[in-house]
PDB file of C-alpha atoms in Angstrom:
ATOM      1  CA  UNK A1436       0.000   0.000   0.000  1.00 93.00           C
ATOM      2  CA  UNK A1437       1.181   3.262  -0.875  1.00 95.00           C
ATOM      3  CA  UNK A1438       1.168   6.175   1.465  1.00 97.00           C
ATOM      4  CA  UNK A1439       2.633   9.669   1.412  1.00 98.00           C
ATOM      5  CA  UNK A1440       2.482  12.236   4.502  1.00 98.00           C
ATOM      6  CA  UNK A1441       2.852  16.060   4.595  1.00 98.00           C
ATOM      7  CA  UNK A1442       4.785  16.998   7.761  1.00 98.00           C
ATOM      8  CA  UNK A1443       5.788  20.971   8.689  1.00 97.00           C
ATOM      9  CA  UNK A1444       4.857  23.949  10.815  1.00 98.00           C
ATOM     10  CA  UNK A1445       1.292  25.048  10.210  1.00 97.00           C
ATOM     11  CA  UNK A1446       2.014  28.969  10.917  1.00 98.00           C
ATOM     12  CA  UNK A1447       5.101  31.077   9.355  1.00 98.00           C
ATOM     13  CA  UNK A1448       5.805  34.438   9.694  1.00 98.00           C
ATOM     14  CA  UNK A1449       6.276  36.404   6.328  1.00 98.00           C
ATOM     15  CA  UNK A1450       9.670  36.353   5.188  1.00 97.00           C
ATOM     16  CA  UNK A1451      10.608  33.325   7.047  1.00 98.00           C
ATOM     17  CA  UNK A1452      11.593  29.839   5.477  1.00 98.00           C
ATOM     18  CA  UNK A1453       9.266  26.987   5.321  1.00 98.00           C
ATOM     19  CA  UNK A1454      10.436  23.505   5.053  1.00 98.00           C
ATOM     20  CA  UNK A1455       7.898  20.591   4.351  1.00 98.00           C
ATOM     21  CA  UNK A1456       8.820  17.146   4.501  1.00 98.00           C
ATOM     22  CA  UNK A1457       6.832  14.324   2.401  1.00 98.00           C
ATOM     23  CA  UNK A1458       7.688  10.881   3.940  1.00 97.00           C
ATOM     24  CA  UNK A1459       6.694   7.875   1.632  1.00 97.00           C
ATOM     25  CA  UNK A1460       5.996   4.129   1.879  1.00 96.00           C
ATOM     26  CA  UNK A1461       5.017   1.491  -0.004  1.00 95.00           C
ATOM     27  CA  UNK A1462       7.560   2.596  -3.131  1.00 94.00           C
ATOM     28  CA  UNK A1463      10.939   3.696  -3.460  1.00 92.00           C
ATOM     29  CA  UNK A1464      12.401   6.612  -5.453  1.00 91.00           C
ATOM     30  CA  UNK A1465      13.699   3.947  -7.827  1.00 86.00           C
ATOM     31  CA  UNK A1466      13.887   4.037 -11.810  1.00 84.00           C
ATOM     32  CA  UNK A1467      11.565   6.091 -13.266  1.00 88.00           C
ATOM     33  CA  UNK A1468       9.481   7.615 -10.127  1.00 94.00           C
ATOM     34  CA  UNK A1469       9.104  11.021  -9.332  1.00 95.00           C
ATOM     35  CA  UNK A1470       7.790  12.875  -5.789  1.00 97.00           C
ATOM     36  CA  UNK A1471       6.352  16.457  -6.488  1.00 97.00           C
ATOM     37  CA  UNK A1472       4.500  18.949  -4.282  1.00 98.00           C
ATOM     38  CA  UNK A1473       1.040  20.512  -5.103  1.00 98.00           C
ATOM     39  CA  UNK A1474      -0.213  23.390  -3.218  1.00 98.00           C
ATOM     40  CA  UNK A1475      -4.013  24.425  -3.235  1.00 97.00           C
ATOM     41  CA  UNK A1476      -4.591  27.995  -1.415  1.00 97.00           C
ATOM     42  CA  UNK A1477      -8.228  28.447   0.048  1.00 96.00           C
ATOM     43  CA  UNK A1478     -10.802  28.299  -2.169  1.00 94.00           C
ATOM     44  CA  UNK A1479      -8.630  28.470  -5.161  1.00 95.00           C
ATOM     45  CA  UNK A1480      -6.871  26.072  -7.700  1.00 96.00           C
ATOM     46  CA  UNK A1481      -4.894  23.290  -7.484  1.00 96.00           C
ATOM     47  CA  UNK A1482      -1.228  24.975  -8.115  1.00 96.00           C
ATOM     48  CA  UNK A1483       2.252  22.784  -9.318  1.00 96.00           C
ATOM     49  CA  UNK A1484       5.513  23.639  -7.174  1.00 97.00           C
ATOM     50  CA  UNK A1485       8.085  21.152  -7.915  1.00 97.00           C
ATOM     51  CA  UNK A1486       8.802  17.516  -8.823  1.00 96.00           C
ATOM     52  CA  UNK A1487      11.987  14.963  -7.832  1.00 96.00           C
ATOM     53  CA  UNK A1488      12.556  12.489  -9.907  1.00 94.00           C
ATOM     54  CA  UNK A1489      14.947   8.960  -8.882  1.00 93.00           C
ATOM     55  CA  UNK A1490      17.435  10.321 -10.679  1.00 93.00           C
ATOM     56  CA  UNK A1491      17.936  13.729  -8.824  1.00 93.00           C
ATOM     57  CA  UNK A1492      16.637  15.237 -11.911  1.00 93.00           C
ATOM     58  CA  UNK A1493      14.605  17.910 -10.330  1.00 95.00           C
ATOM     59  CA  UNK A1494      12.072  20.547 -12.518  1.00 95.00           C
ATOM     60  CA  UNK A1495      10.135  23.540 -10.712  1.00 95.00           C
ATOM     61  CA  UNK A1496       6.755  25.704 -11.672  1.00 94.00           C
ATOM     62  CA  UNK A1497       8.635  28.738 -13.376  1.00 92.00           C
ATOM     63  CA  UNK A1498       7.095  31.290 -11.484  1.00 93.00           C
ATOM     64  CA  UNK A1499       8.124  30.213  -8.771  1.00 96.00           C
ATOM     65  CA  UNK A1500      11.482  28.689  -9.230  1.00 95.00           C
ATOM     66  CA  UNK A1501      13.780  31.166  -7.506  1.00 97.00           C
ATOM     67  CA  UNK A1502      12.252  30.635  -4.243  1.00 98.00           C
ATOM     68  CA  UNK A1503      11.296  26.895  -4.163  1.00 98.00           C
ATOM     69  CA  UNK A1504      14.351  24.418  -3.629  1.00 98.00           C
ATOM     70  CA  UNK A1505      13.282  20.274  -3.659  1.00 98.00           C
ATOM     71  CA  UNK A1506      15.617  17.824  -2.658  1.00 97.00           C
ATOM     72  CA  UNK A1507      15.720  13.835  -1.294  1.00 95.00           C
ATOM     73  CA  UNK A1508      15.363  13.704   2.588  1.00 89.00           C
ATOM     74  CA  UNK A1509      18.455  12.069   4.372  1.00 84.00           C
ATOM     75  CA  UNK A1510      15.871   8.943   4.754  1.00 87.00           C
ATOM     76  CA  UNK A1511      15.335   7.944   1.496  1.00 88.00           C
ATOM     77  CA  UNK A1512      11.972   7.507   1.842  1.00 94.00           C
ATOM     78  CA  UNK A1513      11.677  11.249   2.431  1.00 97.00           C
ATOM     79  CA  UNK A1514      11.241  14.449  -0.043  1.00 97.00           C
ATOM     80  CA  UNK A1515      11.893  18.155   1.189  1.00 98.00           C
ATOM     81  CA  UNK A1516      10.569  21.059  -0.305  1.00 98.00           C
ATOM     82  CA  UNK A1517      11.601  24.409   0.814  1.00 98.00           C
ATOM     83  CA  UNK A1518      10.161  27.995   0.167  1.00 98.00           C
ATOM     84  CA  UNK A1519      12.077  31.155   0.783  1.00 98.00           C
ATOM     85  CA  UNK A1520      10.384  34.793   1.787  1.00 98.00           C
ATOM     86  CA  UNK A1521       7.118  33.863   2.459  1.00 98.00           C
ATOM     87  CA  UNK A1522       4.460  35.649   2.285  1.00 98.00           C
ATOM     88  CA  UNK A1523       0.403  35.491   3.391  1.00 98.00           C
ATOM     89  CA  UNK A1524       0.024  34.390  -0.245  1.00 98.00           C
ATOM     90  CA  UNK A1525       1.732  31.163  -0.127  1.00 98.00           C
ATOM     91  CA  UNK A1526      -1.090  30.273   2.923  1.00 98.00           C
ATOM     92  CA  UNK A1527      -2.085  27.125   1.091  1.00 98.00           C
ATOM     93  CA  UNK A1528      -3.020  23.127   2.005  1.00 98.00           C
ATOM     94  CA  UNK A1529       0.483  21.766   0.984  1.00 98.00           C
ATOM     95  CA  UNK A1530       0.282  18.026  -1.057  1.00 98.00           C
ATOM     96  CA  UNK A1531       2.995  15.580  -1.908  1.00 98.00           C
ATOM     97  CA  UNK A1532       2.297  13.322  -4.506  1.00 98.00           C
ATOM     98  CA  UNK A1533       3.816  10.531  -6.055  1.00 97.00           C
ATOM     99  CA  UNK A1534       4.526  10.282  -9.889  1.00 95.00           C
ATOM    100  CA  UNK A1535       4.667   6.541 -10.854  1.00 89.00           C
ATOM    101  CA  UNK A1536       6.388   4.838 -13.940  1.00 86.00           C
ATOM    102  CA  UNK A1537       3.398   3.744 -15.683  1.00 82.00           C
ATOM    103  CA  UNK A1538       1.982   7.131 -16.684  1.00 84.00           C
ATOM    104  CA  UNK A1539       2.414  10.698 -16.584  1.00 87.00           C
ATOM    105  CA  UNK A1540      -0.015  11.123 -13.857  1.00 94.00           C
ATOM    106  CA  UNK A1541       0.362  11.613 -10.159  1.00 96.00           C
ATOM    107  CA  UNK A1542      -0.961   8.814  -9.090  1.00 96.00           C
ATOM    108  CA  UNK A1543      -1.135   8.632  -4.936  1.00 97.00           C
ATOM    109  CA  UNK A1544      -1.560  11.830  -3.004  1.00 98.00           C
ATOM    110  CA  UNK A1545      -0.780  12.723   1.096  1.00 98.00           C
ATOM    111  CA  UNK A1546      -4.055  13.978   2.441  1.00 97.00           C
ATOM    112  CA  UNK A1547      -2.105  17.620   2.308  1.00 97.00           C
ATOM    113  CA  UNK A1548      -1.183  19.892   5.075  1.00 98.00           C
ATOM    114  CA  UNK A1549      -2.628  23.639   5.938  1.00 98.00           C
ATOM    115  CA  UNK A1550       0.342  26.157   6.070  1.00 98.00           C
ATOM    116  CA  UNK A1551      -0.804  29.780   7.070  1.00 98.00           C
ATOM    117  CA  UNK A1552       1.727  32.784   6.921  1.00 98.00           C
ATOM    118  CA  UNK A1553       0.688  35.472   9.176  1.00 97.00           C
ATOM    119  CA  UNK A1554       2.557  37.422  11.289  1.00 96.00           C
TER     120      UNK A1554
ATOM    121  CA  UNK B 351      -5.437  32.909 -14.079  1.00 59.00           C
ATOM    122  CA  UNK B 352      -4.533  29.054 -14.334  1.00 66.00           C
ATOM    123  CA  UNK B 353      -2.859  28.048 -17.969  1.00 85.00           C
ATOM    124  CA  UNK B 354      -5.226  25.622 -18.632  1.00 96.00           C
ATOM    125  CA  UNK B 355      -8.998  26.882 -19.136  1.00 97.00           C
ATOM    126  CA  UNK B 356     -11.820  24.918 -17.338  1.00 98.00           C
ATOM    127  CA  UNK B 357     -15.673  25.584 -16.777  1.00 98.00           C
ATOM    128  CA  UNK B 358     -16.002  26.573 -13.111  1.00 97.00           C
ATOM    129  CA  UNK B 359     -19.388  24.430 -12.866  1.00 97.00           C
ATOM    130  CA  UNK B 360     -20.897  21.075 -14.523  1.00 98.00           C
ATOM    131  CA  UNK B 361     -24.288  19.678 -13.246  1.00 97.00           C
ATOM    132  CA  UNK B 362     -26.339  16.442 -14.555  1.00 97.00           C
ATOM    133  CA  UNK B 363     -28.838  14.234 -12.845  1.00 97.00           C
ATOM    134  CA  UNK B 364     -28.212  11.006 -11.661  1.00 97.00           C
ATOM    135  CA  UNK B 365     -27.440   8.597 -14.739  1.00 97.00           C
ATOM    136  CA  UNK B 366     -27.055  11.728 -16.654  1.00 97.00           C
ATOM    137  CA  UNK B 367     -23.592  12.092 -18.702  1.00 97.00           C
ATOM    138  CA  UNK B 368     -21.245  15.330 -18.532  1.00 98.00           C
ATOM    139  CA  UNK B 369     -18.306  16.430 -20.179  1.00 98.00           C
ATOM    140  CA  UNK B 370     -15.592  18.594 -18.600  1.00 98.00           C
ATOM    141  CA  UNK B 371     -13.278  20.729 -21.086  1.00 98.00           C
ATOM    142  CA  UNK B 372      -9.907  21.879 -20.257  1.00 98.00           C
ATOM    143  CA  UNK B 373      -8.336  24.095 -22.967  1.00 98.00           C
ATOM    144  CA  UNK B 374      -4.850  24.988 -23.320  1.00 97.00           C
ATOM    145  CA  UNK B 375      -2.426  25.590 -25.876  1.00 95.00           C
ATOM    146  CA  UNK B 376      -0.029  24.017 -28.655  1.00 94.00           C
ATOM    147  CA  UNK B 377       2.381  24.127 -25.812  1.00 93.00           C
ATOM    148  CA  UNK B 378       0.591  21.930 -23.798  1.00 94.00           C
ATOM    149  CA  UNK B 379      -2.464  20.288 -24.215  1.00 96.00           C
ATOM    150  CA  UNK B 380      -2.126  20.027 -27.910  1.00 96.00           C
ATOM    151  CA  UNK B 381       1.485  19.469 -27.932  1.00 94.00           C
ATOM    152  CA  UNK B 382       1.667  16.212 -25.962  1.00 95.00           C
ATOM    153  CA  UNK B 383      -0.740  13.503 -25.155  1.00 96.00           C
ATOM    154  CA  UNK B 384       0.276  13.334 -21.122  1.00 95.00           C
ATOM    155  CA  UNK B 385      -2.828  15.057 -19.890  1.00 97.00           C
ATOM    156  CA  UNK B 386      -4.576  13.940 -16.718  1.00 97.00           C
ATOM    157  CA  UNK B 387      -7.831  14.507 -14.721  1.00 98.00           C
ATOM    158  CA  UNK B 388      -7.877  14.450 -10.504  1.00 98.00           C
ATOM    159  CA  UNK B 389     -11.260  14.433  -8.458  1.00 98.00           C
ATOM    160  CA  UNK B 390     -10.654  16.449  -5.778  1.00 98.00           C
ATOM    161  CA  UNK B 391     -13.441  15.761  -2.598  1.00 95.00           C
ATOM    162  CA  UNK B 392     -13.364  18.202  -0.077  1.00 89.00           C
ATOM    163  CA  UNK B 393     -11.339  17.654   3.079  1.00 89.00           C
ATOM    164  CA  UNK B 394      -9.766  14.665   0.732  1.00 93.00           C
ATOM    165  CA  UNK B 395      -7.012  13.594  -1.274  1.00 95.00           C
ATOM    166  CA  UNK B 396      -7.077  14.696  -5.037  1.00 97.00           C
ATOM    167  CA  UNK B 397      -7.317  10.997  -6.550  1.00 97.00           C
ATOM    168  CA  UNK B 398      -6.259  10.511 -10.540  1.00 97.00           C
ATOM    169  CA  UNK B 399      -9.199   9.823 -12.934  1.00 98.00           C
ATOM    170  CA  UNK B 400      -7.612   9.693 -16.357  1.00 97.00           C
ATOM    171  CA  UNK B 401      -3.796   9.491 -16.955  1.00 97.00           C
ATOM    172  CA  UNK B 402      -2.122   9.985 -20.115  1.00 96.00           C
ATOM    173  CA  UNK B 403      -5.373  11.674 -22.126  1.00 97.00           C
ATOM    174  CA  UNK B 404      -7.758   8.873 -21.805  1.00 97.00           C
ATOM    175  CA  UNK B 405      -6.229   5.884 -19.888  1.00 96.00           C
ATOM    176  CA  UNK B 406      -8.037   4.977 -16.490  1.00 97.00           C
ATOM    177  CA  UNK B 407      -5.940   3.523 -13.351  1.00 94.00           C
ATOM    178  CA  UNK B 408      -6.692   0.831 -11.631  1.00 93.00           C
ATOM    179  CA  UNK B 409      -9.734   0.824  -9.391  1.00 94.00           C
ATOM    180  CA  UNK B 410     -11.569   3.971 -11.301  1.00 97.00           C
ATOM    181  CA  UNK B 411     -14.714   2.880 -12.767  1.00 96.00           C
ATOM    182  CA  UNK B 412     -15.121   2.780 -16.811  1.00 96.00           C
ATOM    183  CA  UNK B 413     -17.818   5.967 -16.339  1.00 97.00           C
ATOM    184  CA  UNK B 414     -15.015   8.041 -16.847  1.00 98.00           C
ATOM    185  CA  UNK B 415     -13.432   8.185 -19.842  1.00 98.00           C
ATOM    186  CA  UNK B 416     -11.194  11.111 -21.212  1.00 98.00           C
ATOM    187  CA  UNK B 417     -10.381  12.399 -25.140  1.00 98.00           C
ATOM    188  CA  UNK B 418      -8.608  15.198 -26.510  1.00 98.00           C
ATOM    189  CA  UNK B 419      -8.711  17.149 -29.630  1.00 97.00           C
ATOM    190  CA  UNK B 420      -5.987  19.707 -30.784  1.00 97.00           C
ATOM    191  CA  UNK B 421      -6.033  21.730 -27.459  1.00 97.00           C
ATOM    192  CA  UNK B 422      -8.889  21.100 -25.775  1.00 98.00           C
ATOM    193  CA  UNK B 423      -9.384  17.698 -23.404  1.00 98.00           C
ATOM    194  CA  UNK B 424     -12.381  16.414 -22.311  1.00 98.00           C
ATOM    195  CA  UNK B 425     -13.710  14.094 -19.518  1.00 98.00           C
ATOM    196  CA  UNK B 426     -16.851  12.525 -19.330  1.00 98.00           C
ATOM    197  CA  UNK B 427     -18.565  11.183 -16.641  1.00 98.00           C
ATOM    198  CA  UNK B 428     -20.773   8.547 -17.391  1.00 97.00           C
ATOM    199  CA  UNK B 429     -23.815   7.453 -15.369  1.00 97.00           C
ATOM    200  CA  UNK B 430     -23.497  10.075 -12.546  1.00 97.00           C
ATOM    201  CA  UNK B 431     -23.633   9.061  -9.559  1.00 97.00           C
ATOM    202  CA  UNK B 432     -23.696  11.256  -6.518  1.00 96.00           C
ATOM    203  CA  UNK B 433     -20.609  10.099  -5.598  1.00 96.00           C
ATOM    204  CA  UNK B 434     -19.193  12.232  -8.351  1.00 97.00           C
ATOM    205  CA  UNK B 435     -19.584  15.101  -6.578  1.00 97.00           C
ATOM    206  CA  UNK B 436     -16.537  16.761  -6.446  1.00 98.00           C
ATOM    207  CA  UNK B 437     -14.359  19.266  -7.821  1.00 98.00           C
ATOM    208  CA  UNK B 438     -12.548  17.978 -10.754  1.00 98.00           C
ATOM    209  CA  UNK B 439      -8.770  19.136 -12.317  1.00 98.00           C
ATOM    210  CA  UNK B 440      -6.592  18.620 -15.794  1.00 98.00           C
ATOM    211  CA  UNK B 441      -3.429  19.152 -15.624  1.00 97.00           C
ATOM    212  CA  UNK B 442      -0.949  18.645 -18.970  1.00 96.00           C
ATOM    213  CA  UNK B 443       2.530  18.457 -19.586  1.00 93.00           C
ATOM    214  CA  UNK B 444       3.974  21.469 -20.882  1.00 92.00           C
ATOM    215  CA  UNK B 445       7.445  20.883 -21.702  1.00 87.00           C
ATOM    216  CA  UNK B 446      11.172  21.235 -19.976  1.00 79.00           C
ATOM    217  CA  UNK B 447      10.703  24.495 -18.376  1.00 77.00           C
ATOM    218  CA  UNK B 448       6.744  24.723 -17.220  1.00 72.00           C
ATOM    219  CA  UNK B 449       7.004  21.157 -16.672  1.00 86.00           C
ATOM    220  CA  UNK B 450       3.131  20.550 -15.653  1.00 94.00           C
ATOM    221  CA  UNK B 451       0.582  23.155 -15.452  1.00 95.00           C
ATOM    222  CA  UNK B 452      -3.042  22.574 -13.664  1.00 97.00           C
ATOM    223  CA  UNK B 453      -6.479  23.925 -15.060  1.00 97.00           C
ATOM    224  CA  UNK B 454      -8.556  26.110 -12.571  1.00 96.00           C
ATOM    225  CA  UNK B 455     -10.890  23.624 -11.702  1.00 97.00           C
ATOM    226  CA  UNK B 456     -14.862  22.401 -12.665  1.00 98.00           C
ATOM    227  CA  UNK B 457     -16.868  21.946  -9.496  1.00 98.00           C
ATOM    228  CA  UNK B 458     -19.434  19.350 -10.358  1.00 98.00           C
ATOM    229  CA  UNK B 459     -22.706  18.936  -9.292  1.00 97.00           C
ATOM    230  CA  UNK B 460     -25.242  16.048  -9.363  1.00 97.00           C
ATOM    231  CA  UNK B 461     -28.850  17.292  -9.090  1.00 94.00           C
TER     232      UNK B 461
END
């Protein structure tokens, strides 16, 4: 069974760094698999952050890519994202999600985890 | 503004069909058949419908189905049930540097 969990701080103050770990079981970051990181803010859109794949090849949401920095956990059943400068816009329900070898699809979510920036 | 264009709302009736479109560009959508669909249950998980245009996963029923043409994907959802209440998502592949891109979302609605 495949399970992914969102861990962090729920409250950051603006300009402060926020670091989310995604800890994974049930697959390994092995040939061909990717972990990425979803945010949703209230009441809006589904947005893409960032994606790992096995091969430390790593690929961020443009916009966004001089703040956002992904990298393998020391475990290796762990993925860390980290966001820079934060602000009350990034308040958002934080996902990991798992990008499998059969398709292009993220197929196995974390049930997400509510960051709020706020000082 | 998400890159990818969706309805805000769908509605049907029980056993009704619907269609959800998601248009994007050349760049995307058009250029690459790796486009997916996520239902998206409040408090929840979003859980993948359609991978890869129109293939299903494991474990999601055939009354979804997905299709594209040029730009524009569709999904359908056959035989509504009011489980299929949910908000629903495409997302494409949009090449090296945008990587994947989401569509703003189609909250659906079974009457």
């Amino acid at each position: 069974q495949i399970t992914l969990k969102e861990s962090g701080p729920t409250l950051v103050k603006p300009t402060q760094t926020l670091t989310l770990t995604c800890t994974f079981s049930g697959f390994s970051l092995s040939s061909g698999v990717g972990v990425g990181w979803i945010r949703q803010p209230p009441g809006k859109a589904l947005e893409w952050l960032a994606l790992i794949f096995w091969d430390d090849d790593k690929r961020y949401s443009p916009s966004l890519k001089t703040r956002l920095t992904i990298t393998k956990g020391t475990s290796k059943n762990q993925v860390v994202l980290t966001i820079i400068n934060m602000d009350p816009v990034d308040t958002a329900t934080y996902y990991c999600a798992r990008r499998g070898t059969s398709s292009s699809g993220l197929d196995s979510w974390g049930q997400g985890t509510l960051v709020t920036v706020s000082s | 503004q998400s890159a990818l264009t969706q309805p805000p709302s769908a509605s049907g009736s029980p056993g009704q069909s619907v269609t959800i479109s998601c248009t994007g560009t050349s760049s995307d959508v058009g250029g690459y058949d790796f486009v997916s669909w996520y239902q998206h249950r409040p408090g929840k998980a979003p859980k993948l419908v359609i991978c890869d245009v129109s293939k299903r996963p494991s474990g999601v029923p055939d009354r979804f189905s997905g299709s594209k043409s040029g730009n524009t994907a569709s999904l359908t959802v056959s035989g509504l049930q009011a489980e299929d209440e949910a908000d629903y998502y495409c997302s494409s592949y949009a090449g090296s540097n945008n990587y994947v891109v989401f569509g703003g979302g189609t909250k659906l609605t079974v009457l």
